[in-house]
Short mmCIF file of C-alpha atoms and ligand atoms in Angstrom, two decimals:
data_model
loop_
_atom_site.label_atom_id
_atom_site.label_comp_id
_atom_site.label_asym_id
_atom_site.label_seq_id
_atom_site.Cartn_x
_atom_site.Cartn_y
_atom_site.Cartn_z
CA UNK A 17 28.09 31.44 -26.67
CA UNK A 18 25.66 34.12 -25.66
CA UNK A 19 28.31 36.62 -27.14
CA UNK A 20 28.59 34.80 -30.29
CA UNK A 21 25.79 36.48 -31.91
CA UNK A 22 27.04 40.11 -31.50
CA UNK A 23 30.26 39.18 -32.54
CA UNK A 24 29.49 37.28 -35.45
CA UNK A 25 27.46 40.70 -36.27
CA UNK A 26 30.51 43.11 -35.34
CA UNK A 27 32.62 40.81 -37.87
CA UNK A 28 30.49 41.41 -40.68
CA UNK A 29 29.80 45.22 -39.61
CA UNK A 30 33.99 45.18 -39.62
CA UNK A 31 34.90 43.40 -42.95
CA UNK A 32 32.28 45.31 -44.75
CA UNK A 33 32.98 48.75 -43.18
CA UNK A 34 36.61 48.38 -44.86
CA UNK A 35 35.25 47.67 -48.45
CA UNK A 36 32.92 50.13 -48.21
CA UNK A 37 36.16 52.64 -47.11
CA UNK A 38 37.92 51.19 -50.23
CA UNK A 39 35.08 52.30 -52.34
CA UNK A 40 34.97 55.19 -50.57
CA UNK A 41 31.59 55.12 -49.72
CA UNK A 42 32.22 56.75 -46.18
CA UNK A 43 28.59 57.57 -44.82
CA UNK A 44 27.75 54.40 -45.62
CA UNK A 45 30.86 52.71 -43.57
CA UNK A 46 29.97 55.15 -40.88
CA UNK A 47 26.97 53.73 -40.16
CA UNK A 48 28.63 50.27 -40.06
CA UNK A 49 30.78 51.48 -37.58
CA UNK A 50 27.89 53.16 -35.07
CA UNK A 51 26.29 49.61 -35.17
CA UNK A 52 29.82 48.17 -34.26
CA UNK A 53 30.05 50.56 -31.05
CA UNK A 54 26.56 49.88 -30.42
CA UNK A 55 26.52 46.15 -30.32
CA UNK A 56 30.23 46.48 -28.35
CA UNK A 57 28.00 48.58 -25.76
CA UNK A 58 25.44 45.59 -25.76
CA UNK A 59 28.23 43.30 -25.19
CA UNK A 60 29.42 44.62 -22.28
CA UNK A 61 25.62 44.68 -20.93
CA UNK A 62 25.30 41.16 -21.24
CA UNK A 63 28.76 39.92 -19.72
CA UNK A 64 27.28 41.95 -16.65
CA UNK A 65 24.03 40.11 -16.95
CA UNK A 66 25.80 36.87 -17.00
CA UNK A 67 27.95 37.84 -14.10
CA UNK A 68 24.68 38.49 -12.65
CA UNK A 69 23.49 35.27 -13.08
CA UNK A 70 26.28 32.75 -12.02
CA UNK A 71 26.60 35.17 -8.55
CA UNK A 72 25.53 33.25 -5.78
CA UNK A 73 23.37 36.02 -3.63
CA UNK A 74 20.94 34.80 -1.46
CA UNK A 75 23.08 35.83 1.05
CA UNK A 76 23.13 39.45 0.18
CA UNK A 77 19.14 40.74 0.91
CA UNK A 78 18.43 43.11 3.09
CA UNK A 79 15.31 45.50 3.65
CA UNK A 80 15.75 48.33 1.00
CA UNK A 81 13.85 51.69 0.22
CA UNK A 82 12.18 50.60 -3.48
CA UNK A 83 12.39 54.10 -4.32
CA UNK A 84 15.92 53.73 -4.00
CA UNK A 85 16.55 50.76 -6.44
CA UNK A 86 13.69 52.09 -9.14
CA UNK A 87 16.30 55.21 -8.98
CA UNK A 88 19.20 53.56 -9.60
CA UNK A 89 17.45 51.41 -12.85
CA UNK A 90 16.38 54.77 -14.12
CA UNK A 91 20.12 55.85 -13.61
CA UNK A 92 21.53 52.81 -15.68
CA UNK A 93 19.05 53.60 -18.05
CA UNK A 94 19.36 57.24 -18.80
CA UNK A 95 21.61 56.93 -21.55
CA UNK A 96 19.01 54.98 -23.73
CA UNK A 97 15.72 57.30 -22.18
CA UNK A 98 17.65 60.38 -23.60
CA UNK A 99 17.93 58.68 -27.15
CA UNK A 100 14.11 57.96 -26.98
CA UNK A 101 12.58 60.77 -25.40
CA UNK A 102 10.29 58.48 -23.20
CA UNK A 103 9.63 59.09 -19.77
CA UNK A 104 8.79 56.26 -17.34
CA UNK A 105 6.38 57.23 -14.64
CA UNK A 106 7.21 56.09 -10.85
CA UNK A 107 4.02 55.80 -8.38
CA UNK A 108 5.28 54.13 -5.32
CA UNK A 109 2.61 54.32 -2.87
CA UNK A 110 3.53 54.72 0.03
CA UNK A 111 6.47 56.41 -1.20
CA UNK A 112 8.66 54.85 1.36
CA UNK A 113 7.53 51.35 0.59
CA UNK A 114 10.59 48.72 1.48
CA UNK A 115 11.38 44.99 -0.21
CA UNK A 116 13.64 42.39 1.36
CA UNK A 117 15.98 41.95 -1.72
CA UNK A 118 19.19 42.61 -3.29
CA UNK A 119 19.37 45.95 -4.23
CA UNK A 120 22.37 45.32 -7.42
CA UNK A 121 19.96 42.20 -8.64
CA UNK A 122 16.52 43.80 -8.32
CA UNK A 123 17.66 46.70 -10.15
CA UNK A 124 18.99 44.67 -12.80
CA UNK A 125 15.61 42.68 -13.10
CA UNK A 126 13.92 46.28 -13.71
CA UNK A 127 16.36 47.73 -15.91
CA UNK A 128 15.46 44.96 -18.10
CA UNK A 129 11.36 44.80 -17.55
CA UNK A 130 11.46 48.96 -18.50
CA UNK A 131 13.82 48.34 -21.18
CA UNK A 132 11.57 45.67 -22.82
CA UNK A 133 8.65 47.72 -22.21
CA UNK A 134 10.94 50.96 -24.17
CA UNK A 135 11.37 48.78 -26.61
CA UNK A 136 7.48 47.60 -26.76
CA UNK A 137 6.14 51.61 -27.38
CA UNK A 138 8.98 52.32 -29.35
CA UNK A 139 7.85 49.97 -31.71
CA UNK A 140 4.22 51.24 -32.50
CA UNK A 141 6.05 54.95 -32.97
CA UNK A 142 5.39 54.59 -36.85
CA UNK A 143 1.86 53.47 -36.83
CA UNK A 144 -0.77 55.20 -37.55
CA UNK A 145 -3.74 56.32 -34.31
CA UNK A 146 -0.58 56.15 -32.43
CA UNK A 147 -1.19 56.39 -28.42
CA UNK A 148 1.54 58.39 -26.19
CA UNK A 149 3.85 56.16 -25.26
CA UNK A 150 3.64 54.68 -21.44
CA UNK A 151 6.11 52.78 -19.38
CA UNK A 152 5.21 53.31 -16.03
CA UNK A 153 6.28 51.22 -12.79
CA UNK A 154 4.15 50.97 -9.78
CA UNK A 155 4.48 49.71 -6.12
CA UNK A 156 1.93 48.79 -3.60
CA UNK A 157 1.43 47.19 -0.60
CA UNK A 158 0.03 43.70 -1.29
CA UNK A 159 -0.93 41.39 1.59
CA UNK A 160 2.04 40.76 2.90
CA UNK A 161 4.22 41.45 0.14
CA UNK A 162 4.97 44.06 -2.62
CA UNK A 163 3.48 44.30 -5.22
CA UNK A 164 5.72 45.96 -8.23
CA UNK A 165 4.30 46.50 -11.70
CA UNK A 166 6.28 47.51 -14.98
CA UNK A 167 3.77 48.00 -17.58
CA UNK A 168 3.49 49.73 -21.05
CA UNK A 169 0.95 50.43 -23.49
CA UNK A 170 2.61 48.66 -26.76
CA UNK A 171 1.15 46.05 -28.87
CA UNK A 172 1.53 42.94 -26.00
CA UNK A 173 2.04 39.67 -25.88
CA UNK A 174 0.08 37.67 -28.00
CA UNK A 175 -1.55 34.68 -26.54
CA UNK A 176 1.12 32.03 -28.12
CA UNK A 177 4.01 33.80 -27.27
CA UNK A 178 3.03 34.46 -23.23
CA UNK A 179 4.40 31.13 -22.20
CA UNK A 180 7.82 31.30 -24.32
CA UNK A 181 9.02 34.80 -23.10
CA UNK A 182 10.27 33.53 -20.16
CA UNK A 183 12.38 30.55 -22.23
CA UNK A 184 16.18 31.37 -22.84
CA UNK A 185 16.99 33.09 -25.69
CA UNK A 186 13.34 33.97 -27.25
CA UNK A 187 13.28 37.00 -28.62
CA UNK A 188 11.47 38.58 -31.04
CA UNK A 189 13.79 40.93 -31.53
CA UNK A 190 15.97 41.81 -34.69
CA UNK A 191 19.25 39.68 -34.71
CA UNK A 192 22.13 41.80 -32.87
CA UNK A 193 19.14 43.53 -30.54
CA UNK A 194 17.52 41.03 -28.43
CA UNK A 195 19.32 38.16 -27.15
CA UNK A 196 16.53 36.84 -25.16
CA UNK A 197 18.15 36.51 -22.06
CA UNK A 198 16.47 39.67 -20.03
CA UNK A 199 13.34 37.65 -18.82
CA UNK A 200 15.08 34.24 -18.39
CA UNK A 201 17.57 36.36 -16.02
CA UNK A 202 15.10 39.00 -14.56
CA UNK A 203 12.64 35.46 -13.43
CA UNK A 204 15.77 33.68 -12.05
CA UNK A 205 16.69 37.46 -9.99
CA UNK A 206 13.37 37.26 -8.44
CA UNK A 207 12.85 34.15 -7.43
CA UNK A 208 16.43 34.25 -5.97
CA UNK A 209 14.86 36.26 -3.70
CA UNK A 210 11.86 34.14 -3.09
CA UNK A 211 9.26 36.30 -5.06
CA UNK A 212 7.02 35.87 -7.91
CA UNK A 213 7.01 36.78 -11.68
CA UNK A 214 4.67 36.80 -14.10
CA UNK A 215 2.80 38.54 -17.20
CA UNK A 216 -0.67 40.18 -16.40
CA UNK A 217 -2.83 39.44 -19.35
CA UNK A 218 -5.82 41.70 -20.65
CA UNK A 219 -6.20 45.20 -20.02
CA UNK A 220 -4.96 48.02 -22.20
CA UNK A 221 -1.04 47.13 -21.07
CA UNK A 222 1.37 44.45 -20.91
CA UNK A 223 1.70 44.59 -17.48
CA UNK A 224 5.14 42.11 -15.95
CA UNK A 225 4.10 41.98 -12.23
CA UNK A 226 6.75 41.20 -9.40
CA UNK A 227 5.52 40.14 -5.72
CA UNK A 228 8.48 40.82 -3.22
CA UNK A 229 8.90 40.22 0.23
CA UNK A 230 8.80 42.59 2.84
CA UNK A 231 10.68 41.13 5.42
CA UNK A 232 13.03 38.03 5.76
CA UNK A 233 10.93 34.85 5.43
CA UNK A 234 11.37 32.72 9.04
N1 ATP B 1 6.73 44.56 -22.61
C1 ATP B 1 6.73 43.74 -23.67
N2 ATP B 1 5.87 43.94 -24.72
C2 ATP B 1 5.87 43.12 -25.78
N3 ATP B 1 6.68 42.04 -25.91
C3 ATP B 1 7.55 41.80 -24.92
C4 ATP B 1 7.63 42.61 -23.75
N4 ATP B 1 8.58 42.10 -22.94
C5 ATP B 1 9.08 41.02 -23.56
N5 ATP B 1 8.47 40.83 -24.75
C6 ATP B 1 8.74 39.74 -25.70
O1 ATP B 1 9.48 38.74 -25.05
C7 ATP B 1 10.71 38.51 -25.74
C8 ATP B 1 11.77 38.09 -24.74
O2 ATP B 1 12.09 39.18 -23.87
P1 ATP B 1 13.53 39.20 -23.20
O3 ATP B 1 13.63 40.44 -22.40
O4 ATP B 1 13.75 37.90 -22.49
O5 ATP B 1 14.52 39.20 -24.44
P2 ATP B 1 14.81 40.41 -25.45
O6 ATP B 1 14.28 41.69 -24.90
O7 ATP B 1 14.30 39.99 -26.79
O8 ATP B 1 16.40 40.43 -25.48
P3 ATP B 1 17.35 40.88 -24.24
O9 ATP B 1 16.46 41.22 -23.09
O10 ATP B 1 18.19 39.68 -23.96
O11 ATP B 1 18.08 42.04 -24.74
C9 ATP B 1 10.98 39.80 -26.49
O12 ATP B 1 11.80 39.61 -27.63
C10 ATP B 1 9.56 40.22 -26.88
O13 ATP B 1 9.11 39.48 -28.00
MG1 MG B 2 14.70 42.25 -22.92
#
């Protein structure tokens, strides 16, 4: 049912795509038809996420370089980065910092925190006083964990919404873009591994802060 959405969107895109052929009004079908290859691309994304989620994979951490999973996100997410033009800065300090995770599921949880904060800066592009976009990701040493922050500096999280954007299928975003699922997945990824999620309030960013563990609780 999470694919129902998308669908119902790509049949619509479809049936009017072919009248608008028959009145051979071709740029306009055109652009029906990028939206259908773009929301077929989104479909495939979430029946990995989904896969993601029913995977039982406790079993699989093990102590990883974080340097190495940020770089794999970023890989998964070059495609979309291009299209925007946004760069997401990486301070890992020390660089070689390690988390006891799963590398497949931790990347997954921070493709989806950068992609929501993408989205979040992409946003305020057309306003006025606009600020240079930041989506920056940081890790520290943090008593005895790690302490990973995605933040960005776009409009936030107003005060009503901070406890729903966790819930299953809130979004805010336009029907066919947001399903709603990326934090409801990205929470259930980290505590998986036995770590902590949550939303940083106040402060010039929206800040989504992870706390991993180093090594293999006893
Ligand atoms: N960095 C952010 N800045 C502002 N709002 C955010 C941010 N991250 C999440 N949100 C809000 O929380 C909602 C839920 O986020 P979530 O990632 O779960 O779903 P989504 O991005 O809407 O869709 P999906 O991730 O399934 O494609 C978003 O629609 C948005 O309103
Ligand atoms: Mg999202």
């Amino acid at each position: 049912h999470e694919l129902n959405q998308p669908l119902a969107a790509i049949r619509a895109y479809g049936a009017n795509g072919r009248e608008l052929l028959i009145k051979g009004r071709i740029e306009e079908a055109i652009a029906n038809f990028d939206r259908i290859a773009e929301l077929t691309e989104r479909m495939a994304g979430i029946g990995s996420q989904l896969k993601i989620f029913s995977r039982k994979s406790r079993g699989n951490l093990g102590s990883l370089p974080l340097q190495g999973v940020v770089d794999g996100a970023l890989e998964i997410l070059m495609p979309m980065l291009g299209k925007t033009g946004i760069k997401i800065d990486i301070d890992l300090d020390p660089p070689d910092i390690r988390v006891w995770a799963n590398s497949l599921l931790l990347q997954q949880a921070l493709v989806n925190l950068i992609t929501n904060g993408v989205h979040a800066v992409q946003g305020q592009e057309h306003k006025q006083n606009q600020k240079t976009p930041i989506v920056a990701v940081s890790g520290r040493f943090f008593e005895d964990m790690v302490r990973v922050e995605v933040r960005d500096n776009g409009p936030g999280i107003g005060v009503a919404d901070r406890e729903m954007v966790f819930d299953p299928f809130y979004t805010t975003k336009p029907s066919g873009q947001g399903l709603g699922l990326g934090l409801t997945i990205t929470r259930r990824i980290i505590e998986e591994m036995d770590g902590h999620i949550y939303l940083e309030e106040g402060g010039a960013f929206t800040t989504f802060v992870l706390l991993l563990h180093r090594e293999p609780a006893e």
